[in-house]
Amino acid sequence: MTRLAFYSFIRSNSVKIGLSFLFLTGIISLFIGKQFIEKQKQNITDTAIYQKEYITQNVKFHKDDMGLLLYYLKFSLINEVPAISGLSIGQRDVNPSIKSVTIRGLEGQKYDTDLNNPYNSLLGSLDFSFVLIFLFPLLIIAFTYNIISEEKESGTWRMVSVQSKSLFKHINKLFAIRLALILVVLLLILFLAIPVLNIPINADFWAVLATSVSYVLVWFGICFWVASLQKRSNFNAVVLLSVWILLIIILPTAVNNYLVNKYPVPEALETTLKQRKGYHEKWDMPKNATMDKFFAHYPQYKKYPVPEEEFNWLWYYAMQQMGDDESLESSKEMKEKILLREKSSRAIANIIPTIHTQLAFNQIVRTDLHNHMQFLDRLDDFHEKLRLYFYPKIFENHLVEEENWSKFKPEYAVTAHQINWGESLLPLLLVTALISSFALFNLRKI
Amino acid sequence: MLKAINLLKSYNGKKALDNISFQVEKGEIYCLLGQNGAGKTTTINLFLGFIKPDDGNAFIDGEEISTGTSSLNKKMAYIPEMVQLYGNLSGMENLDFFSRIAGFKYPQEKLSEFLTKAGLQEDAHRQQLSSYSKGMRQKVGIAVAIAKNADVIFMDEPTSGLDPKAMAEFTESCKELAATGKTIFMATHDIFNAVNVGTKIGIMREGSIIHEMLTTDIDANELQKIYLETI
């Protein structure tokens, strides 16, 4: 019976077109992801070459002045782009995966980024997560909105009702056939992603797969519930499309709007201003005022005398340091606010499957905000390490040529990554169970 | 085999069935005549369990319909005015599908035999149903009923729109089924077919059975006269 119901379904041209379209879009999304990964890899390769060339050139130009040389030199830190991130580009298209910084004030450099075409940001990326979150539900709706209702409208249902030993089982089989076909397309796309994106088959991959399947189950749950109301096909279609618009467009926009208003980040501007002011105003202040604060921060450098000449690199880098120190509080507050927004959006997302799936994907493939904030923390450490290494060499005016500059290659940030299976899957499975139980309740007397 | 006792059904205060009672014996073909809205389809829907009576009782083989048990379901088959099956399946696949959901698994040869018995030419067995005429669909519907081996077959205007040849074949199939002990309860407009195929005739008006007669006691002309006077 299942075989025949399957034939009846799959022989429809609209089903074949729908499945082919979804599969094709999925494949396109993989190649878009591949393009993104390759671009990122190329950027990393280019950065290593650029850094080497830039250091070599500047060492040649400023061989007599370590302080001046380090004014110019940039050192890169890379937030590695795992191959699996091609499945969900997330915030990596706006948050850079490579930061190149000098040892001058860090705060101002943290948010320097390449220019992005705003039209690209507006359109978003047609990556796998987009196909799954936006397009899969549409096909699920198209395949299931008229289960029961179409048969009632065409008259087949009466024959089925009289013949069938269990209408409930019959309905379940119809849903199971559609679910199986959608899952086949989903798995085909994901398993094709392995060779296309060169994804290792590890916990990250299985987590993406499990989250994708859970998300598909949520939509089947919703469609099952609507079918269980046993209304007409056009009613079902309108309700399901309304749910799609609500979950895909309205709620994410509303949640974003709510969070932006609830947690405004005036500290973003404040940090920039404080950093600039913290540095620039020191030019007009007595050197002692700057140096006292600098020595309080780094007591190990108290051994260097307060400079008396008009310009000195110790004083200059102390001024730069003050820019960071004086904007430290607002920078921390900004970070806390951003993380609070992230935390709140995750909490709200627990009951909104679309947002939850996107956040879960980004978290698994490391393209989320949390990963970027960790990267910025590692950038702090990286910058501090560079400062602590070069400060004494600048203050003691070491010879440029004595330094082994070839050892300064781009470094990779180590960010913590852990898959929380429960956090990723449980909200989706609970929503599915809840909605399906409503449907089962509606169908209890069928 | 079929028994209705004081069945009452109203829609928005309007009586669709008004205390109707009748009885159909095993192997009988009971034809229910009446105009549109007389209550014929309501009667069938009630026996099939699609609707519940406001009052009264209906029985199939002594078992009350309201129990809705699966054993009741096994006892009945249904052929509607337009037999709607799955257009993407062939006649044989449809028969197989509807047999399987009823709990019967037949080999291909047996399915083919049922279709042939119902009057469907063999070269059409494996054609997609979307290419079938109404008459061919009705035959698949009969085959479904035969394959289910149901004791009672309810038919709602089954000959409506059939060409004379198809109607003759359909009539023949019904008689063959009745000869094997199946009970047929048919709602129809067609007086001549009722006399030809039926063993007992009931004439309905406004939810009531006004006349009931055996076809052996009456010919088509007399029935037409009574019918026209009744409605």
XYZ file of C-alpha atoms in Angstrom:
677
model
C 0.000 0.000 0.000
C 2.855 2.357 0.875
C 4.497 1.507 -2.444
C 1.322 2.354 -4.354
C 0.746 5.565 -2.423
C 4.346 6.449 -3.221
C 3.790 5.819 -6.955
C 0.612 7.860 -6.874
C 2.546 10.760 -5.364
C 5.819 10.591 -7.276
C 4.191 10.187 -10.686
C 2.831 13.698 -10.433
C 4.827 16.111 -12.593
C 4.519 18.885 -10.042
C 6.182 16.641 -7.442
C 9.041 15.834 -9.807
C 9.492 19.515 -10.660
C 9.378 20.529 -6.978
C 11.927 17.941 -5.893
C 14.234 18.712 -8.822
C 14.032 22.432 -8.112
C 14.853 21.911 -4.458
C 17.745 19.582 -5.236
C 19.125 21.950 -7.861
C 18.875 24.933 -5.527
C 20.617 22.868 -2.850
C 23.467 22.083 -5.238
C 23.765 25.751 -6.217
C 23.929 26.640 -2.526
C 26.830 24.214 -2.082
C 28.777 25.887 -4.863
C 28.054 29.301 -3.375
C 29.434 27.941 -0.093
C 32.445 26.548 -1.942
C 33.049 29.926 -3.558
C 32.941 31.557 -0.125
C 35.391 29.055 1.379
C 37.786 29.386 -1.543
C 37.676 33.162 -1.300
C 38.438 32.969 2.414
C 41.301 30.537 1.800
C 42.662 32.788 -0.904
C 42.455 35.743 1.487
C 44.458 33.790 4.057
C 47.102 32.869 1.474
C 47.222 36.459 0.221
C 47.487 37.771 3.776
C 50.521 35.612 4.488
C 52.213 36.821 1.294
C 51.184 40.432 1.905
C 52.417 40.394 5.503
C 55.794 38.986 4.463
C 56.223 41.497 1.646
C 55.033 44.401 3.771
C 57.417 43.578 6.609
C 60.349 43.137 4.199
C 59.663 46.472 2.496
C 59.198 48.417 5.717
C 62.225 46.866 7.369
C 64.173 48.167 4.370
C 62.645 51.673 4.605
C 62.805 52.091 8.387
C 65.874 50.092 9.284
C 67.144 52.770 11.711
C 64.061 53.261 13.788
C 62.292 50.380 15.515
C 59.512 52.650 16.833
C 58.737 54.035 13.385
C 58.890 50.616 11.794
C 56.347 49.233 14.259
C 54.135 52.226 13.638
C 53.615 50.757 10.189
C 53.931 47.030 10.578
C 50.741 44.998 10.567
C 50.418 41.514 11.978
C 47.552 39.253 11.035
C 45.417 36.991 13.125
C 43.179 34.513 11.340
C 39.899 33.111 12.522
C 40.013 29.845 10.654
C 37.120 29.212 8.289
C 36.188 25.547 8.592
C 35.040 23.890 5.367
C 31.636 23.211 6.892
C 31.013 26.949 7.248
C 30.256 26.887 3.515
C 26.909 25.403 4.537
C 25.972 28.405 6.625
C 27.993 31.547 5.951
C 26.207 33.313 8.794
C 27.955 36.489 9.934
C 31.252 35.651 8.281
C 30.243 37.686 5.251
C 30.233 40.856 7.358
C 32.559 39.927 10.219
C 36.080 39.487 8.894
C 37.940 36.227 9.390
C 41.308 37.998 9.230
C 42.368 40.996 11.295
C 45.623 42.770 10.571
C 46.713 45.093 13.341
C 49.626 47.306 14.290
C 50.738 47.525 17.915
C 49.126 50.960 18.149
C 45.748 51.434 19.855
C 43.676 48.324 19.282
C 40.116 49.536 19.826
C 40.165 51.668 16.707
C 41.525 48.800 14.644
C 39.139 46.138 15.931
C 36.240 47.334 13.865
C 38.184 48.321 10.753
C 36.971 46.041 8.043
C 36.906 45.660 4.309
C 34.169 47.442 2.478
C 31.214 45.212 1.714
C 28.808 45.771 -1.097
C 25.610 46.634 0.814
C 23.508 45.094 -1.939
C 25.168 41.742 -1.276
C 24.344 42.052 2.433
C 20.791 42.982 1.575
C 20.286 39.910 -0.562
C 22.035 37.585 1.868
C 23.811 34.444 0.814
C 22.070 31.626 -0.957
C 23.856 29.087 1.190
C 22.555 25.719 2.329
C 21.034 27.190 5.500
C 18.995 29.589 3.354
C 17.758 26.748 1.164
C 16.864 24.679 4.203
C 15.251 27.421 6.278
C 13.439 29.294 3.502
C 12.832 26.876 0.635
C 12.399 23.443 2.202
C 9.298 24.579 4.145
C 7.729 25.897 0.946
C 8.040 22.518 -0.723
C 6.876 20.730 2.420
C 3.806 22.985 2.399
C 3.241 22.360 -1.314
C 3.450 18.595 -0.774
C 1.257 18.360 2.294
C -1.242 21.230 2.420
C -3.916 19.176 0.678
C -3.448 15.797 2.325
C -6.981 14.763 3.380
C -8.532 17.953 1.964
C -7.722 17.214 -1.699
C -9.043 13.684 -1.346
C -12.172 15.044 0.297
C -12.622 17.606 -2.453
C -12.029 15.112 -5.247
C -14.197 12.457 -3.635
C -11.494 9.840 -3.135
C -11.713 10.246 0.621
C -15.147 8.612 0.817
C -13.837 5.530 -0.961
C -10.783 5.509 1.299
C -12.968 5.944 4.395
C -15.145 2.997 3.505
C -12.241 0.795 2.473
C -9.619 1.675 5.053
C -9.172 -0.244 8.256
C -7.479 2.775 9.814
C -7.726 6.235 8.315
C -5.200 7.456 10.843
C -2.595 5.010 9.538
C -3.484 6.002 5.987
C -2.851 9.695 6.736
C 0.386 8.855 8.545
C 1.589 6.896 5.521
C 0.858 9.794 3.193
C 2.887 12.100 5.444
C 5.640 9.508 5.831
C 6.032 9.203 2.049
C 6.420 12.956 1.664
C 8.755 13.150 4.640
C 10.903 10.368 3.215
C 11.197 12.101 -0.160
C 12.107 15.450 1.381
C 14.661 13.749 3.626
C 16.176 11.949 0.635
C 16.711 15.321 -1.089
C 18.091 16.810 2.133
C 20.507 13.923 2.686
C 21.568 13.920 -0.959
C 22.479 17.598 -0.720
C 24.286 17.163 2.583
C 26.233 14.098 1.486
C 27.154 15.839 -1.770
C 28.437 18.706 0.372
C 31.147 16.376 1.710
C 33.113 16.176 -1.557
C 32.066 19.604 -2.861
C 33.109 21.539 0.244
C 35.659 18.993 1.428
C 33.869 18.630 4.743
C 35.268 16.114 7.209
C 32.665 13.682 8.500
C 32.856 14.606 12.143
C 30.558 15.726 14.944
C 29.996 19.115 13.238
C 28.662 17.416 10.119
C 26.370 15.105 12.060
C 25.150 18.055 14.125
C 24.250 19.985 10.954
C 22.519 16.910 9.591
C 20.586 16.266 12.808
C 19.558 19.928 13.075
C 18.421 19.936 9.431
C 16.334 16.798 9.905
C 14.829 18.229 13.110
C 13.922 21.454 11.293
C 12.229 19.484 8.512
C 10.315 17.566 11.190
C 9.083 20.855 12.681
C 7.530 21.831 9.350
C 6.004 18.418 8.888
C 4.582 18.782 12.389
C 3.038 22.128 11.452
C 1.600 20.724 8.204
C 0.327 17.655 10.058
C -1.451 19.898 12.529
C -3.066 21.999 9.784
C -4.127 18.853 7.909
C -5.617 17.525 11.137
C -8.012 20.483 11.236
C -9.633 18.872 8.177
C -10.449 22.157 6.471
C -10.470 22.850 2.765
C -7.266 22.965 0.715
C -7.351 26.726 0.162
C -7.784 27.301 3.902
C -4.816 25.026 4.622
C -2.697 26.760 1.994
C -3.467 30.205 3.393
C -2.785 29.117 6.976
C 0.488 27.406 6.097
C 1.758 30.277 3.988
C 0.829 32.667 6.789
C 2.805 30.505 9.226
C 5.728 30.550 6.772
C 5.645 34.345 6.508
C 5.305 34.636 10.272
C 8.192 32.305 11.092
C 10.489 33.314 8.251
C 9.944 37.053 7.965
C 7.791 38.667 10.614
C 9.039 37.043 13.827
C 12.773 37.263 13.042
C 12.355 40.937 12.111
C 10.251 41.632 15.190
C 12.703 39.836 17.483
C 15.615 41.735 15.999
C 13.769 45.011 16.360
C 12.849 44.215 19.958
C 16.414 43.288 20.907
C 17.952 46.321 19.228
C 15.575 48.579 21.128
C 15.826 46.705 24.409
C 19.606 46.576 24.346
C 20.816 49.689 22.545
C 24.589 49.912 22.205
C 25.534 53.572 22.582
C 28.873 52.225 23.844
C 29.851 51.524 20.239
C 30.202 55.224 19.480
C 31.377 55.980 23.006
C 34.240 53.466 22.708
C 35.422 54.985 19.455
C 35.282 58.507 20.839
C 36.976 57.570 24.103
C 39.715 55.705 22.312
C 40.364 58.643 19.977
C 40.103 61.177 22.747
C 42.192 59.021 25.099
C 44.988 59.099 22.578
C 44.699 62.510 20.892
C 44.297 64.670 23.995
C 47.540 63.266 25.382
C 49.460 65.268 22.802
C 48.461 68.444 24.651
C 49.055 67.112 28.145
C 52.265 66.951 30.151
C 54.120 63.744 29.383
C 54.178 62.747 33.067
C 50.394 62.442 33.174
C 50.511 59.884 30.359
C 53.600 58.086 31.553
C 52.305 57.677 35.127
C 49.235 55.892 33.819
C 51.319 53.830 31.424
C 53.702 52.749 34.180
C 50.731 51.918 36.399
C 49.513 49.595 33.636
C 52.957 48.140 32.932
C 55.071 48.485 36.100
C 57.797 46.409 34.442
C 58.593 49.411 32.200
C 59.131 51.872 35.047
C 62.839 51.369 34.500
C 62.590 53.484 31.342
C 62.943 57.197 32.145
C 60.164 59.637 31.308
C 61.250 61.195 28.020
C 62.213 64.851 28.041
C 62.616 65.466 24.316
C 59.696 66.760 22.257
C 58.917 63.377 20.688
C 59.756 59.928 21.902
C 58.385 56.497 20.937
C 57.920 55.459 24.567
C 55.643 58.443 25.064
C 53.916 57.887 21.728
C 53.069 54.236 22.422
C 52.060 55.183 25.965
C 49.571 57.639 24.429
C 48.289 54.917 22.133
C 47.993 52.605 25.110
C 45.941 55.236 26.964
C 43.465 55.309 24.101
C 42.790 51.636 24.717
C 42.890 51.895 28.496
C 40.463 54.794 28.677
C 37.973 53.162 26.334
C 38.310 49.799 28.089
C 35.178 50.165 30.229
C 32.885 51.191 27.398
C 34.419 48.483 25.225
C 33.612 45.890 27.891
C 30.089 47.250 28.262
C 29.584 47.102 24.506
C 30.770 43.513 24.423
C 28.479 42.604 27.313
C 25.516 44.225 25.559
C 26.253 42.405 22.314
C 26.554 39.104 24.144
C 23.369 39.883 26.054
C 21.584 40.475 22.750
C 22.973 37.184 21.497
C 21.876 35.390 24.674
C 18.381 36.907 24.502
C 17.976 36.062 20.852
C 19.005 32.463 21.594
C 16.451 32.300 24.421
C 13.661 33.669 22.221
C 14.780 31.406 19.359
C 13.973 28.356 21.451
C 10.331 28.850 20.548
C 10.918 30.121 16.991
C 12.309 27.217 14.961
C 13.530 29.322 12.035
C 15.698 31.612 14.160
C 16.813 28.694 16.300
C 17.930 26.667 13.276
C 19.886 29.577 11.814
C 21.583 30.278 15.152
C 22.271 26.584 15.751
C 23.789 26.238 12.276
C 25.979 29.290 12.693
C 27.105 28.045 16.094
C 27.964 24.564 14.783
C 29.890 25.828 11.741
C 31.474 28.716 13.670
C 30.029 31.605 11.740
C 28.071 33.018 14.661
C 28.493 36.197 16.641
C 29.813 34.323 19.652
C 32.649 32.938 17.547
C 33.434 36.434 16.285
C 33.468 37.832 19.817
C 35.865 35.062 20.801
C 38.007 35.984 17.823
C 38.084 39.601 19.008
C 39.144 38.361 22.477
C 41.951 36.375 20.874
C 42.822 39.515 18.939
C 43.187 41.328 22.293
C 45.586 38.599 23.456
C 47.448 38.619 20.152
C 47.820 42.385 20.229
C 48.940 42.367 23.831
C 51.504 39.665 23.063
C 52.897 41.785 20.223
C 53.042 44.874 22.442
C 54.816 43.061 25.242
C 57.280 41.647 22.749
C 58.039 44.883 20.910
C 57.732 47.539 23.670
C 61.137 46.798 25.225
C 62.722 46.613 21.777
C 61.263 50.003 20.877
C 62.031 51.615 24.228
C 65.615 50.348 24.071
C 65.819 51.208 20.359
C 67.010 47.767 19.304
C 68.503 47.469 15.893
C 65.932 46.499 13.294
C 68.313 44.143 11.582
C 68.833 42.133 14.781
C 65.223 41.010 14.732
C 64.270 37.810 12.936
C 61.340 39.268 11.002
C 60.676 36.096 9.073
C 59.177 34.497 12.155
C 56.223 36.909 12.068
C 53.729 34.957 10.057
C 49.940 35.222 10.300
C 48.709 33.368 13.353
C 45.526 31.381 13.828
C 43.177 32.262 16.651
C 42.185 29.377 18.853
C 38.499 29.681 19.654
C 36.564 27.300 21.859
C 34.061 25.163 19.987
C 31.706 22.704 21.473
C 28.534 21.170 20.115
C 25.696 21.184 22.554
C 23.421 18.561 21.044
C 20.615 19.178 23.496
C 20.671 22.918 22.929
C 20.668 22.453 19.147
C 18.056 19.748 18.797
C 15.812 19.817 21.837
C 13.863 23.018 21.037
C 13.100 21.748 17.522
C 12.103 18.303 18.713
C 9.941 19.710 21.502
C 8.130 22.064 19.111
C 7.557 19.126 16.747
C 6.266 16.939 19.571
C 3.971 19.682 20.842
C 2.450 20.501 17.447
C 2.153 16.835 16.503
C 0.350 16.104 19.759
C -2.223 18.784 18.848
C -2.625 17.070 15.478
C -2.989 13.651 17.087
C -5.617 15.084 19.401
C -7.538 16.450 16.402
C -7.309 13.134 14.579
C -8.186 10.951 17.554
C -11.692 10.286 16.272
C -11.054 10.145 12.566
C -28.985 -7.589 6.239
C -29.833 -3.859 6.296
C -32.292 -2.388 8.725
C -33.343 1.199 9.376
C -35.633 1.996 12.306
C -37.163 5.456 12.577
C -34.120 7.260 11.271
C -34.250 10.999 11.783
C -31.799 13.555 10.503
C -32.148 17.329 10.258
C -29.916 20.049 8.832
C -30.545 23.529 10.243
C -34.041 22.548 11.348
C -34.940 21.056 7.962
C -35.672 17.361 8.053
C -33.511 15.384 5.629
C -34.784 12.066 6.978
C -38.117 11.888 8.671
C -38.532 8.693 10.658
C -37.704 6.327 7.839
C -37.706 2.606 8.375
C -36.950 -0.179 5.914
C -35.317 -3.550 5.709
C -33.205 -5.160 2.979
C -32.565 -8.866 2.938
C -29.404 -10.666 1.931
C -29.012 -10.925 -1.866
C -31.553 -8.166 -2.499
C -30.953 -5.119 -4.667
C -32.826 -2.250 -3.062
C -33.272 0.797 -5.252
C -34.137 4.068 -3.574
C -35.820 6.472 -5.959
C -36.447 10.120 -5.400
C -35.756 13.645 -6.530
C -32.652 15.581 -5.562
C -32.877 16.419 -1.877
C -35.329 13.618 -1.115
C -32.869 12.060 1.374
C -31.361 9.206 -0.646
C -27.713 10.219 -0.217
C -28.317 11.117 3.433
C -29.581 7.581 4.003
C -26.456 6.108 2.384
C -24.145 8.503 4.232
C -25.751 7.468 7.463
C -25.198 3.762 6.834
C -21.610 4.447 5.754
C -21.017 6.276 9.024
C -20.223 9.627 7.365
C -22.992 11.245 9.384
C -24.841 10.314 12.551
C -28.650 10.177 12.884
C -30.388 12.576 15.269
C -32.550 9.687 16.280
C -33.323 6.109 15.299
C -31.101 3.143 14.565
C -29.435 1.631 11.553
C -28.093 -1.906 11.444
C -25.897 -3.888 9.083
C -26.100 -7.598 9.644
C -27.500 -6.953 13.114
C -24.686 -4.634 14.149
C -25.618 -1.060 14.926
C -23.880 1.567 12.804
C -23.232 3.923 15.723
C -20.736 1.436 17.183
C -18.399 2.269 14.277
C -16.408 -0.926 14.748
C -13.922 -2.181 12.183
C -16.011 -5.330 11.670
C -18.767 -3.068 10.347
C -16.312 -1.440 8.002
C -15.370 -4.840 6.607
C -18.971 -5.604 5.769
C -19.572 -2.684 3.430
C -18.306 -1.283 0.169
C -19.248 1.933 -1.564
C -19.599 3.047 -5.153
C -20.317 6.754 -5.473
C -21.867 8.602 -8.407
C -18.385 9.518 -9.596
C -15.880 6.876 -8.611
C -12.874 9.020 -7.772
C -9.649 7.091 -7.625
C -5.993 7.999 -7.947
C -5.309 9.387 -11.403
C -1.585 8.609 -11.305
C -2.190 4.900 -10.741
C -3.479 2.365 -13.232
C -6.829 0.661 -12.773
C -5.064 -2.395 -11.429
C -2.884 -0.355 -9.071
C -5.958 1.474 -7.784
C -7.676 -1.832 -7.147
C -4.547 -3.119 -5.427
C -4.301 0.054 -3.308
C -7.931 0.012 -2.186
C -7.753 -3.716 -1.503
C -4.626 -3.324 0.589
C -6.062 -0.533 2.736
C -8.996 -2.861 3.344
C -6.552 -5.548 4.437
C -6.480 -7.726 1.292
C -3.362 -8.538 -0.674
C -4.109 -10.147 -4.023
C -1.703 -11.360 -6.714
C -1.774 -9.505 -10.035
C -3.704 -12.319 -11.725
C -6.446 -12.132 -9.131
C -6.660 -8.350 -9.420
C -6.936 -8.703 -13.167
C -9.675 -11.267 -12.674
C -11.667 -8.854 -10.473
C -11.374 -6.104 -13.060
C -12.468 -8.411 -15.845
C -15.353 -9.614 -13.724
C -16.393 -5.989 -13.216
C -16.430 -5.576 -17.003
C -13.215 -3.656 -17.584
C -11.496 -4.717 -20.775
C -8.097 -6.288 -20.178
C -6.020 -3.824 -22.178
C -7.190 -1.049 -19.852
C -6.071 -2.753 -16.654
C -2.603 -1.236 -16.715
C -3.507 2.145 -18.175
C -3.348 5.179 -15.922
C -6.719 6.027 -14.475
C -6.535 9.580 -15.782
C -7.256 8.163 -19.236
C -10.396 6.272 -18.093
C -13.947 7.217 -18.993
C -16.594 7.495 -16.287
C -17.912 4.043 -17.120
C -14.451 2.521 -16.801
C -13.993 4.172 -13.422
C -17.328 2.821 -12.252
C -16.117 -0.645 -13.233
C -12.960 -0.227 -11.176
C -15.253 0.865 -8.321
C -17.220 -2.369 -8.718
C -13.984 -4.347 -8.812
C -12.957 -2.663 -5.549
C -16.259 -3.755 -4.013
C -15.884 -7.300 -5.353
C -12.300 -7.548 -4.104
C -13.343 -6.395 -0.656
C -15.859 -9.198 -0.598
C -18.193 -6.926 1.355
C -21.632 -8.194 2.301
C -23.340 -4.908 1.493
C -22.557 -2.544 -1.364
C -23.902 0.975 -1.211
C -24.229 2.737 -4.563
C -25.059 6.390 -4.926
C -26.373 7.214 -8.415
C -23.875 4.759 -9.915
C -25.345 4.823 -13.436
C -25.539 8.582 -13.735
C -23.753 9.641 -16.925
C -23.070 6.134 -18.146
C -23.664 5.327 -21.805
C -26.284 2.632 -22.541
C -23.682 -0.090 -23.088
C -21.842 0.742 -19.904
C -25.161 0.877 -18.054
C -26.135 -2.561 -19.327
C -22.770 -3.960 -18.243
C -23.116 -2.294 -14.890
C -26.589 -3.765 -14.390
C -25.263 -7.184 -15.254
C -22.445 -6.852 -12.723
C -24.903 -5.861 -10.011
C -27.096 -8.860 -10.713
C -24.081 -11.159 -10.604
C -23.065 -9.716 -7.240
C -26.556 -10.179 -5.858
C -26.566 -13.731 -7.159
C -23.517 -14.434 -5.006
C -25.405 -13.276 -1.923
C -24.264 -9.664 -1.795
C -26.771 -7.051 -0.767
C -26.943 -3.894 -2.847
C -28.454 -0.629 -1.688
C -28.649 1.821 -4.550
C -29.819 5.418 -4.714
C -30.917 6.352 -8.218
C -32.978 8.687 -10.385
C -33.295 6.130 -13.107
C -36.701 4.469 -12.923
C -36.073 2.051 -15.787
C -32.754 0.910 -14.404
C -34.339 0.504 -10.972
C -36.952 -1.841 -12.337
C -34.389 -3.655 -14.423
C -31.751 -4.198 -11.730
C -33.618 -3.948 -8.433
C -35.519 -6.522 -6.454
C -37.172 -3.969 -4.199
C -37.877 -0.277 -4.753
C -38.492 2.539 -2.302
C -39.714 5.977 -3.384
C -38.635 8.869 -1.184
C -40.052 12.328 -0.810
C -38.922 14.969 1.677
C -37.078 12.487 3.877
C -39.764 9.835 3.988
C -40.247 6.582 2.131
C -43.692 7.017 0.637
C -43.928 3.780 -1.345
C -42.118 0.493 -1.179
C -42.677 -2.327 -3.679
C -41.156 -5.454 -5.176
C -40.070 -5.190 -8.806
C -41.796 -8.467 -9.494
C -45.114 -6.711 -8.779
C -44.625 -3.787 -11.129
C -43.352 -2.772 -14.564
C -41.483 0.354 -15.590
C -44.558 2.235 -16.801
C -46.482 1.605 -13.596
C -43.469 2.597 -11.537
C -43.072 5.792 -13.538
C -46.684 6.666 -12.919
C -46.405 6.054 -9.162
C -43.139 7.937 -9.046
C -44.503 10.982 -10.816
C -47.584 11.004 -8.605
C -45.433 10.693 -5.494
C -42.929 13.421 -6.152
